[in-house]
Amino acid sequence: MKLKLKLPNPGLEERIPSHAELEKMEELQAGDRPQWDNKAQYMLTCVGFCVGLGNVWRFPYLCQSHGGGAFMIPFLILLVLEGIPLLHLEFAIGQRLRKGSVGVWRSINPYLMGVGEFHGRNQRRCSPELCLEKGPEHQSSVSPPSECLIRLVPQTPDQFSRGGNSTNTFQTLNLSNTKFYNAYHHSAQQHQQSLEVYSQNLIGGTFLEVVSRAMVLLQLHDSSNLHRLLFFITRKVKPASMGTPWVQVPNLGVMGQVDPVQCFTGVLCGKLRTQEGVASMLVSYMVGMYYNTIIAWVMWYFFNSFQDPLPWSQCPINDNKTGFVSECARSSPVDYFWYRETLNATAKIGDSGGLQWPMVLCLIAAWMLLWVCCIRGIETTGKAVYITSTLPYVVLTIFLIRGLTLKGSTNGIKFLFTPDLNELMNPSTWLDAGAQVFYSFSLAFGGLIAFSSYNPIHNNCEQDAVIISIINGLTSIYAAIVIYSVIGFRATERFDECLNGNILTLLNAFELPEGNIIESNYTEALQSLNSTAPEIIQSLDLKTCDMQVLLSQGVEGTGLAFIVFTEAITKMPISPLWSVLFFIMLFCLGLSTMFGSVEGVVVPLQDLNIFPKKWPKEALTGIVCLASFAIALIFTQRSGEYWLALFDSFAGSIPLLIIAFCEMMAVSYVYGIDRFNKDIEFMIGHKPNFFWQATWRVISPLIVLVIFLFYLVSTASKQLTYIAWNPESANFPTLEVLSYPQWIYVIIFILSGVPALFIPALALYRLIRKRCCKSGDTSRQEISSVSSQVDKI
């Protein structure tokens, strides 16, 4: 006996379209989602979303921190066991259910709060008179219960206007294929007939026929007039004309007998709660807010790159014209330009310092540009990715060619790939590798699910997942080579400066002729002088020049982009050109990732029907961008960099891990792995092999769970700190390590706890609502009194 673990999931068949219905939707283009122009556009969009700034400024740092080439081993292993399976799962489930993240997970089960939208029979039904009392706000625009599969659709507008009484002029169609009726919309509008005229054409025949025509009418007409239509129908149609109480529905096989009255009220009066599916959307929203601020910083540096010399290549003169500004002289030009000229940073997070207006203007430009690119969804972003997803590879290649010609570049590449196999025994190496795989794929944000839902139903999503995973992994390695070729050059430059400074000091102290001590004999000369005059050597305070130490000074994030790399660029010939290219690359990487973040917010909002359906996508995208900009102003304060680091640490960590774990559990044990296997076989022509089965069921969820528990324990067991730029600090220019104030922990809970808690909290809400509001048992009682109540209206 074969034992299978699958949780009860009643009503699933009614919430998802069958394979035959998907074929019909494909044939008639009846899906309510747009389509990609071509496969290349889809692949470039996914690559642009997955490959982001983290591939450039975090992966190289992790390689350097965990044994260089040794880090590649756990990274590649976990890419196969964690990244590819979850990527394939998101592609497949989005393509199968034809919805965004909200619609997918709520279709799987209504209790998956924060991970889905539910259309189906578990909605509250009411009587027509209740709809009349409440008006249009009591209506539901979602698909009706699956019992109501009768759809009498006129084949021509003339037949529609005549009422279409001949059964030969109608065909049976699933009610979920709403876009099929858009083909009739233009023709029907040409008649310019009033709602009352259309309503009159409905009357005649049995109640089932009247209701079927009403359903067609509601697809063609403004749903805001639903209460008027209901009033007209219920006033005209009397119980005697309803036909038999139960009607045998043809061509439905085992569906059996259906109560037409219940179908009518279930379709037209269903009240649906749409407060689910918010966790992924909230995370995408919060991450997008600070991510686009980084793009604003990139734009600021890009605008300042059109100067020669670059403004961060030298310190500014003080007000007295007697020397350099003290703060810059004590640190470095690149540090000063970043912390003082760009951020004008305060000494602690609690001191906001007011808005930095140049940053506000850059932020406005960043959100405006993003809105223009996303104004029509994939219709516009699909065109932009031809540039934003390909240009970074061109720039990386240019930098690699240039980097390999620089002195010391090979030192950095050798250091990157020199393996320290002892690091493989360090658990944090594996956990950091798993976290990097997870975040570099942009999993659990909802954007990948939305992108795949626009694909043809028989698109090979398995092949797509493998190809994009390989591209993502190779891009990380390729970017690391480029970055460390430049870091090797920077370390060599610093080593030479240190060594030449010591040589000059020794020549002056011992009054030696120039050229007596050079780089090749520095070590021997120093040992000889130290043996003869140790007191003088000790008094000189010579610097320690160690290439390995300089190479091991790993930095990530903004420190790599705006300090280390910008410093290296200043030492290159024609530095403004290289600066422009570098920040164009960062801009494209960030913008293509933001396309997916915006899609991960806008599509769920559309699925949730929060805004009127008449609103164009341009308006909805504009509202999302405007609201994000308003909140993101916190990052343009003088303390904004500290706030951005806070969001980066907590907004996209715990919630994403929880969402990803719930995704895999939902598909494997709620939706059912056997059903999922059949879906994939239907879509791509063969069942998933043993590798996919093992990773989806056990391996990948276990890896995500271990990463989550380790992150939770390590975060809870240490004091949370941040680094601040403080010229008054005793160790300046070393960044000061400060503890977060107590009130920040409330913000941390909101960022990391609230999105994750939406999943169990809203599941509990639905359970309580279902137990307390037994609407399903009362619907028949309400319906039985329809005719008596209508006369009272």
PDB file of N, CA and C in Angstrom, residues 13-14 18 21 121 146-149 246-259:
ATOM      1  N   GLU A  13     -11.070  21.677  -6.903  1.00  0.00           N
ATOM      2  CA  GLU A  13     -11.469  21.523  -8.304  1.00  0.00           C
ATOM      3  C   GLU A  13     -12.257  22.726  -8.794  1.00  0.00           C
ATOM      4  N   GLU A  14     -13.030  23.334  -7.891  1.00  0.00           N
ATOM      5  CA  GLU A  14     -13.858  24.474  -8.281  1.00  0.00           C
ATOM      6  C   GLU A  14     -13.064  25.762  -8.351  1.00  0.00           C
ATOM      7  N   SER A  18      -9.608  23.537 -15.293  1.00  0.00           N
ATOM      8  CA  SER A  18      -9.147  22.223 -15.713  1.00  0.00           C
ATOM      9  C   SER A  18      -8.209  22.362 -16.910  1.00  0.00           C
ATOM     10  N   GLU A  21     -10.109  23.420 -19.918  1.00  0.00           N
ATOM     11  CA  GLU A  21     -10.441  24.844 -19.884  1.00  0.00           C
ATOM     12  C   GLU A  21      -9.222  25.695 -20.229  1.00  0.00           C
ATOM     13  N   ARG A 121     -16.411  28.531  -4.699  1.00  0.00           N
ATOM     14  CA  ARG A 121     -17.722  28.336  -4.120  1.00  0.00           C
ATOM     15  C   ARG A 121     -17.775  28.751  -2.675  1.00  0.00           C
ATOM     16  N   SER A 146     -18.678  26.800  -9.588  1.00  0.00           N
ATOM     17  CA  SER A 146     -18.509  26.001 -10.790  1.00  0.00           C
ATOM     18  C   SER A 146     -19.783  25.265 -11.167  1.00  0.00           C
ATOM     19  N   GLU A 147     -20.785  25.203 -10.273  1.00  0.00           N
ATOM     20  CA  GLU A 147     -22.027  24.562 -10.675  1.00  0.00           C
ATOM     21  C   GLU A 147     -22.661  25.302 -11.851  1.00  0.00           C
ATOM     22  N   CYS A 148     -22.442  26.617 -11.909  1.00  0.00           N
ATOM     23  CA  CYS A 148     -23.107  27.439 -12.911  1.00  0.00           C
ATOM     24  C   CYS A 148     -22.318  27.422 -14.207  1.00  0.00           C
ATOM     25  N   LEU A 149     -22.113  26.261 -14.766  1.00  0.00           N
ATOM     26  CA  LEU A 149     -21.328  26.155 -15.982  1.00  0.00           C
ATOM     27  C   LEU A 149     -22.131  26.503 -17.230  1.00  0.00           C
ATOM     28  N   TRP A 246     -35.669  22.094  -9.799  1.00  0.00           N
ATOM     29  CA  TRP A 246     -34.346  21.551 -10.105  1.00  0.00           C
ATOM     30  C   TRP A 246     -34.280  21.231 -11.590  1.00  0.00           C
ATOM     31  N   VAL A 247     -33.225  21.636 -12.238  1.00  0.00           N
ATOM     32  CA  VAL A 247     -33.102  21.474 -13.679  1.00  0.00           C
ATOM     33  C   VAL A 247     -31.891  20.594 -13.980  1.00  0.00           C
ATOM     34  N   GLN A 248     -32.114  19.592 -14.825  1.00  0.00           N
ATOM     35  CA  GLN A 248     -31.005  18.748 -15.239  1.00  0.00           C
ATOM     36  C   GLN A 248     -30.122  19.507 -16.235  1.00  0.00           C
ATOM     37  N   VAL A 249     -28.868  19.697 -15.898  1.00  0.00           N
ATOM     38  CA  VAL A 249     -27.957  20.457 -16.754  1.00  0.00           C
ATOM     39  C   VAL A 249     -27.286  19.508 -17.737  1.00  0.00           C
ATOM     40  N   PRO A 250     -27.389  19.760 -19.034  1.00  0.00           N
ATOM     41  CA  PRO A 250     -26.800  18.837 -20.024  1.00  0.00           C
ATOM     42  C   PRO A 250     -25.295  19.005 -20.120  1.00  0.00           C
ATOM     43  N   ASN A 251     -24.645  17.976 -20.622  1.00  0.00           N
ATOM     44  CA  ASN A 251     -23.218  18.012 -20.976  1.00  0.00           C
ATOM     45  C   ASN A 251     -22.301  18.287 -19.788  1.00  0.00           C
ATOM     46  N   LEU A 252     -22.739  17.935 -18.589  1.00  0.00           N
ATOM     47  CA  LEU A 252     -21.879  18.160 -17.433  1.00  0.00           C
ATOM     48  C   LEU A 252     -21.486  16.869 -16.743  1.00  0.00           C
ATOM     49  N   GLY A 253     -21.828  15.745 -17.341  1.00  0.00           N
ATOM     50  CA  GLY A 253     -21.393  14.463 -16.806  1.00  0.00           C
ATOM     51  C   GLY A 253     -21.877  14.237 -15.397  1.00  0.00           C
ATOM     52  N   VAL A 254     -20.924  14.063 -14.470  1.00  0.00           N
ATOM     53  CA  VAL A 254     -21.263  13.718 -13.098  1.00  0.00           C
ATOM     54  C   VAL A 254     -21.708  14.932 -12.287  1.00  0.00           C
ATOM     55  N   MET A 255     -21.756  16.105 -12.917  1.00  0.00           N
ATOM     56  CA  MET A 255     -22.151  17.285 -12.157  1.00  0.00           C
ATOM     57  C   MET A 255     -23.565  17.134 -11.605  1.00  0.00           C
ATOM     58  N   GLY A 256     -24.413  16.426 -12.347  1.00  0.00           N
ATOM     59  CA  GLY A 256     -25.729  16.118 -11.817  1.00  0.00           C
ATOM     60  C   GLY A 256     -26.679  17.283 -11.896  1.00  0.00           C
ATOM     61  N   GLN A 257     -27.516  17.420 -10.854  1.00  0.00           N
ATOM     62  CA  GLN A 257     -28.563  18.420 -10.874  1.00  0.00           C
ATOM     63  C   GLN A 257     -28.115  19.687 -10.158  1.00  0.00           C
ATOM     64  N   VAL A 258     -28.577  20.826 -10.677  1.00  0.00           N
ATOM     65  CA  VAL A 258     -28.161  22.124 -10.172  1.00  0.00           C
ATOM     66  C   VAL A 258     -29.379  22.968  -9.887  1.00  0.00           C
ATOM     67  N   ASP A 259     -29.357  23.646  -8.780  1.00  0.00           N
ATOM     68  CA  ASP A 259     -30.439  24.567  -8.428  1.00  0.00           C
ATOM     69  C   ASP A 259     -30.195  25.887  -9.151  1.00  0.00           C
TER      70      ASP A 259
END
